[in-house]
Amino acid sequence: GAGVSQTPSNKVTEKGKYVELRCDPISGHTALYWYRQSLGQGPEFLIYFQGTGAADDSGLPNDRFFAVRPEGSVSTLKIQRTERGDSAVYLCASSLRPGHPTEAFFGQGTRLTVV
Amino acid sequence: AQTVTQSQPEMSVQEAETVTLSCTYDTSENNYYLFWYKQPPSRQMILVIRQEAYKQQNATENRFSVNFQKAAKSFSLKISDSQLGDTAMYFCAFAPTGANSKLTFGKGITLSVRP
């Protein structure tokens, strides 16, 4: 596609529910990043994929958060047993070359609201 | 670990005037990149300008320029001839060079351009 696409644009869920957030990177981009942006804050790193594997998942806050990229393209961020503190904008970015966030292109994010 | 500090939460500037946004950072890395990103209400992070730490010359992109002071770990953004479309959140960010590099963002600053 022309840019990084994230769906849904907005998601409202009840506390305790499970959610999935999807990221379609730019075609051919091997590196994919997830960031979380809480209200009034800058984005914080969650996880980085190089191809199909998670090269760095050090930013995932706890074991309720999990992400996959089974075919090295689309990625899904999964959050179990959602809490109100998970409310944030979840941003995805992709870049052509692994280890080069300098060339990363961002999607428009998914705003997750946990009520 | 790296930290990026943006101490000004918001600024306002008259259209056509010049404004400077401040950023400081802390790192033990010797080779890295610094960035300014713009985030309009659409939420998409847009790269404004990038500076490579090994380059002494300050980066310039049309109306946008930086003042990079490596010894002081300072990286400010100057916007000349401000336009209404410059109204947005601006984030300073850092990324080391090398494999598995990722972006570390500051808290951001809200810039309002007055007509």
Short mmCIF file of N, CA and C in Angstrom, two decimals, chain A residues 4 8-10 33 35 37 40-45 48 50 55-56 58 89 91 98-111, chain B residues 6 32-35 37 39 41-47 50-52 89 91 94-108:
data_model
loop_
_atom_site.label_atom_id
_atom_site.label_comp_id
_atom_site.label_asym_id
_atom_site.label_seq_id
_atom_site.Cartn_x
_atom_site.Cartn_y
_atom_site.Cartn_z
N VAL A 4 1.53 3.19 5.78
CA VAL A 4 1.25 2.25 6.85
C VAL A 4 -0.22 2.41 7.24
N PRO A 8 -8.49 -1.06 13.90
CA PRO A 8 -9.37 0.05 13.56
C PRO A 8 -8.73 1.40 13.91
N SER A 9 -9.35 2.45 13.49
CA SER A 9 -8.86 3.78 13.83
C SER A 9 -9.13 4.09 15.30
N ASN A 10 -10.28 3.66 15.76
CA ASN A 10 -10.67 3.83 17.15
C ASN A 10 -11.30 2.55 17.65
N TYR A 33 7.59 -1.69 13.81
CA TYR A 33 7.68 -1.24 15.20
C TYR A 33 6.28 -0.93 15.72
N TYR A 35 4.53 1.25 18.93
CA TYR A 35 4.73 2.22 20.01
C TYR A 35 3.38 2.49 20.67
N GLN A 37 1.35 5.54 22.83
CA GLN A 37 1.38 6.95 23.19
C GLN A 37 0.22 7.25 24.14
N GLY A 40 -0.83 13.01 26.53
CA GLY A 40 0.13 14.00 26.98
C GLY A 40 1.57 13.53 27.00
N GLN A 41 1.84 12.39 26.42
CA GLN A 41 3.19 11.82 26.41
C GLN A 41 3.69 11.58 25.00
N GLY A 42 4.97 11.35 24.87
CA GLY A 42 5.51 10.92 23.59
C GLY A 42 5.34 9.42 23.43
N PRO A 43 5.45 8.93 22.22
CA PRO A 43 5.35 7.48 21.99
C PRO A 43 6.44 6.72 22.74
N GLU A 44 6.07 5.55 23.25
CA GLU A 44 7.02 4.67 23.94
C GLU A 44 7.11 3.35 23.20
N PHE A 45 8.30 2.89 23.03
CA PHE A 45 8.56 1.66 22.28
C PHE A 45 7.94 0.46 22.97
N TYR A 48 9.69 -4.61 18.36
CA TYR A 48 10.27 -4.43 17.03
C TYR A 48 10.37 -5.80 16.36
N GLN A 50 11.75 -7.90 12.99
CA GLN A 50 12.59 -7.96 11.79
C GLN A 50 12.12 -9.20 11.05
N ALA A 55 12.55 -9.07 17.21
CA ALA A 55 13.95 -8.87 17.52
C ALA A 55 14.15 -8.20 18.87
N ASP A 56 13.14 -7.46 19.30
CA ASP A 56 13.24 -6.75 20.58
C ASP A 56 11.83 -6.53 21.12
N SER A 58 11.36 -5.73 24.46
CA SER A 58 11.66 -5.22 25.80
C SER A 58 10.69 -4.16 26.28
N VAL A 89 -3.03 5.74 22.41
CA VAL A 89 -2.93 5.57 20.97
C VAL A 89 -1.78 4.61 20.69
N LEU A 91 0.66 3.20 17.99
CA LEU A 91 1.23 3.57 16.70
C LEU A 91 2.09 2.45 16.14
N PRO A 98 16.11 -3.17 8.16
CA PRO A 98 16.11 -3.48 9.59
C PRO A 98 17.13 -2.63 10.33
N GLY A 99 16.77 -2.24 11.54
CA GLY A 99 17.69 -1.48 12.36
C GLY A 99 17.88 -0.06 11.92
N HIS A 100 16.94 0.43 11.11
CA HIS A 100 17.04 1.80 10.64
C HIS A 100 15.75 2.56 10.93
N PRO A 101 15.52 2.90 12.17
CA PRO A 101 14.31 3.66 12.49
C PRO A 101 14.35 5.05 11.91
N THR A 102 15.51 5.45 11.41
CA THR A 102 15.61 6.77 10.80
C THR A 102 14.75 6.87 9.55
N GLU A 103 14.42 5.74 8.99
CA GLU A 103 13.64 5.73 7.76
C GLU A 103 12.24 5.21 8.00
N ALA A 104 11.80 5.25 9.24
CA ALA A 104 10.51 4.68 9.58
C ALA A 104 9.37 5.59 9.16
N PHE A 105 8.31 4.98 8.67
CA PHE A 105 7.07 5.67 8.33
C PHE A 105 6.00 5.19 9.30
N PHE A 106 5.25 6.15 9.82
CA PHE A 106 4.24 5.84 10.82
C PHE A 106 2.84 5.77 10.23
N GLY A 107 2.00 4.94 10.83
CA GLY A 107 0.58 4.94 10.55
C GLY A 107 -0.11 5.99 11.40
N GLN A 108 -1.42 6.06 11.26
CA GLN A 108 -2.20 7.06 11.99
C GLN A 108 -2.64 6.56 13.36
N GLY A 109 -2.28 5.35 13.69
CA GLY A 109 -2.54 4.86 15.02
C GLY A 109 -3.94 4.35 15.25
N THR A 110 -4.08 3.57 16.31
CA THR A 110 -5.38 3.14 16.80
C THR A 110 -5.55 3.73 18.20
N ARG A 111 -6.64 4.48 18.37
CA ARG A 111 -6.93 5.00 19.71
C ARG A 111 -7.75 3.97 20.46
N GLN B 6 11.89 17.50 26.76
CA GLN B 6 11.32 18.71 26.19
C GLN B 6 10.60 19.41 27.33
N TYR B 32 24.72 8.35 16.83
CA TYR B 32 23.26 8.32 16.95
C TYR B 32 22.64 9.33 16.00
N TYR B 33 21.32 9.29 15.94
CA TYR B 33 20.53 10.23 15.15
C TYR B 33 19.60 10.98 16.09
N LEU B 34 19.29 12.19 15.69
CA LEU B 34 18.28 12.99 16.39
C LEU B 34 17.24 13.43 15.37
N PHE B 35 16.01 13.54 15.84
CA PHE B 35 14.90 13.84 14.94
C PHE B 35 13.94 14.85 15.58
N TYR B 37 9.81 15.28 14.99
CA TYR B 37 8.60 14.80 14.34
C TYR B 37 7.47 15.76 14.62
N GLN B 39 3.27 15.96 14.81
CA GLN B 39 2.07 15.13 14.93
C GLN B 39 0.84 16.03 14.92
N PRO B 41 -3.40 16.70 14.38
CA PRO B 41 -4.54 15.99 14.97
C PRO B 41 -4.84 14.64 14.32
N SER B 42 -4.39 14.43 13.11
CA SER B 42 -4.59 13.13 12.45
C SER B 42 -3.82 12.00 13.14
N ARG B 43 -2.91 12.35 14.03
CA ARG B 43 -2.12 11.43 14.85
C ARG B 43 -0.89 10.85 14.14
N GLN B 44 -0.82 11.01 12.83
CA GLN B 44 0.33 10.42 12.12
C GLN B 44 1.59 11.20 12.41
N MET B 45 2.65 10.50 12.80
CA MET B 45 3.94 11.13 13.07
C MET B 45 4.63 11.39 11.73
N ILE B 46 5.00 12.64 11.50
CA ILE B 46 5.63 13.02 10.24
C ILE B 46 7.03 13.53 10.53
N LEU B 47 8.02 12.94 9.87
CA LEU B 47 9.40 13.38 10.08
C LEU B 47 9.60 14.78 9.51
N ARG B 50 16.11 15.55 10.37
CA ARG B 50 16.94 14.52 10.98
C ARG B 50 18.39 15.02 11.00
N GLN B 51 19.08 14.69 12.09
CA GLN B 51 20.49 15.09 12.23
C GLN B 51 21.31 13.87 12.60
N GLU B 52 22.40 13.67 11.93
CA GLU B 52 23.32 12.59 12.30
C GLU B 52 24.39 13.17 13.22
N MET B 89 1.57 19.07 17.44
CA MET B 89 2.51 18.64 18.47
C MET B 89 3.85 18.36 17.78
N PHE B 91 7.64 16.52 18.45
CA PHE B 91 8.38 15.61 19.31
C PHE B 91 9.83 15.55 18.88
N PHE B 94 15.35 10.43 19.63
CA PHE B 94 16.74 9.96 19.57
C PHE B 94 16.75 8.51 19.13
N ALA B 95 17.74 8.12 18.33
CA ALA B 95 17.93 6.70 18.01
C ALA B 95 19.41 6.43 17.85
N PRO B 96 19.93 5.42 18.54
CA PRO B 96 21.33 5.06 18.33
C PRO B 96 21.48 4.37 16.98
N THR B 97 22.68 4.35 16.47
CA THR B 97 22.94 3.59 15.26
C THR B 97 23.10 2.12 15.64
N GLY B 98 23.03 1.26 14.65
CA GLY B 98 23.26 -0.15 14.93
C GLY B 98 22.00 -0.98 14.84
N ALA B 99 22.19 -2.28 14.96
CA ALA B 99 21.09 -3.22 14.84
C ALA B 99 20.08 -3.03 15.96
N ASN B 100 18.83 -3.30 15.63
CA ASN B 100 17.74 -3.23 16.62
C ASN B 100 17.56 -1.84 17.21
N SER B 101 18.01 -0.83 16.48
CA SER B 101 17.83 0.53 16.97
C SER B 101 16.35 0.89 17.01
N LYS B 102 15.97 1.71 17.99
CA LYS B 102 14.59 2.16 18.11
C LYS B 102 14.58 3.61 18.58
N LEU B 103 13.45 4.25 18.35
CA LEU B 103 13.30 5.66 18.69
C LEU B 103 12.91 5.85 20.15
N THR B 104 13.51 6.84 20.79
CA THR B 104 13.11 7.30 22.12
C THR B 104 12.62 8.74 21.95
N PHE B 105 11.39 9.01 22.38
CA PHE B 105 10.77 10.31 22.17
C PHE B 105 10.73 11.12 23.46
N GLY B 106 10.70 12.45 23.28
CA GLY B 106 10.39 13.34 24.39
C GLY B 106 8.88 13.43 24.57
N LYS B 107 8.45 14.26 25.55
CA LYS B 107 7.03 14.38 25.86
C LYS B 107 6.28 15.21 24.83
N GLY B 108 6.98 15.99 24.07
CA GLY B 108 6.34 16.78 23.03
C GLY B 108 6.02 18.18 23.47
#
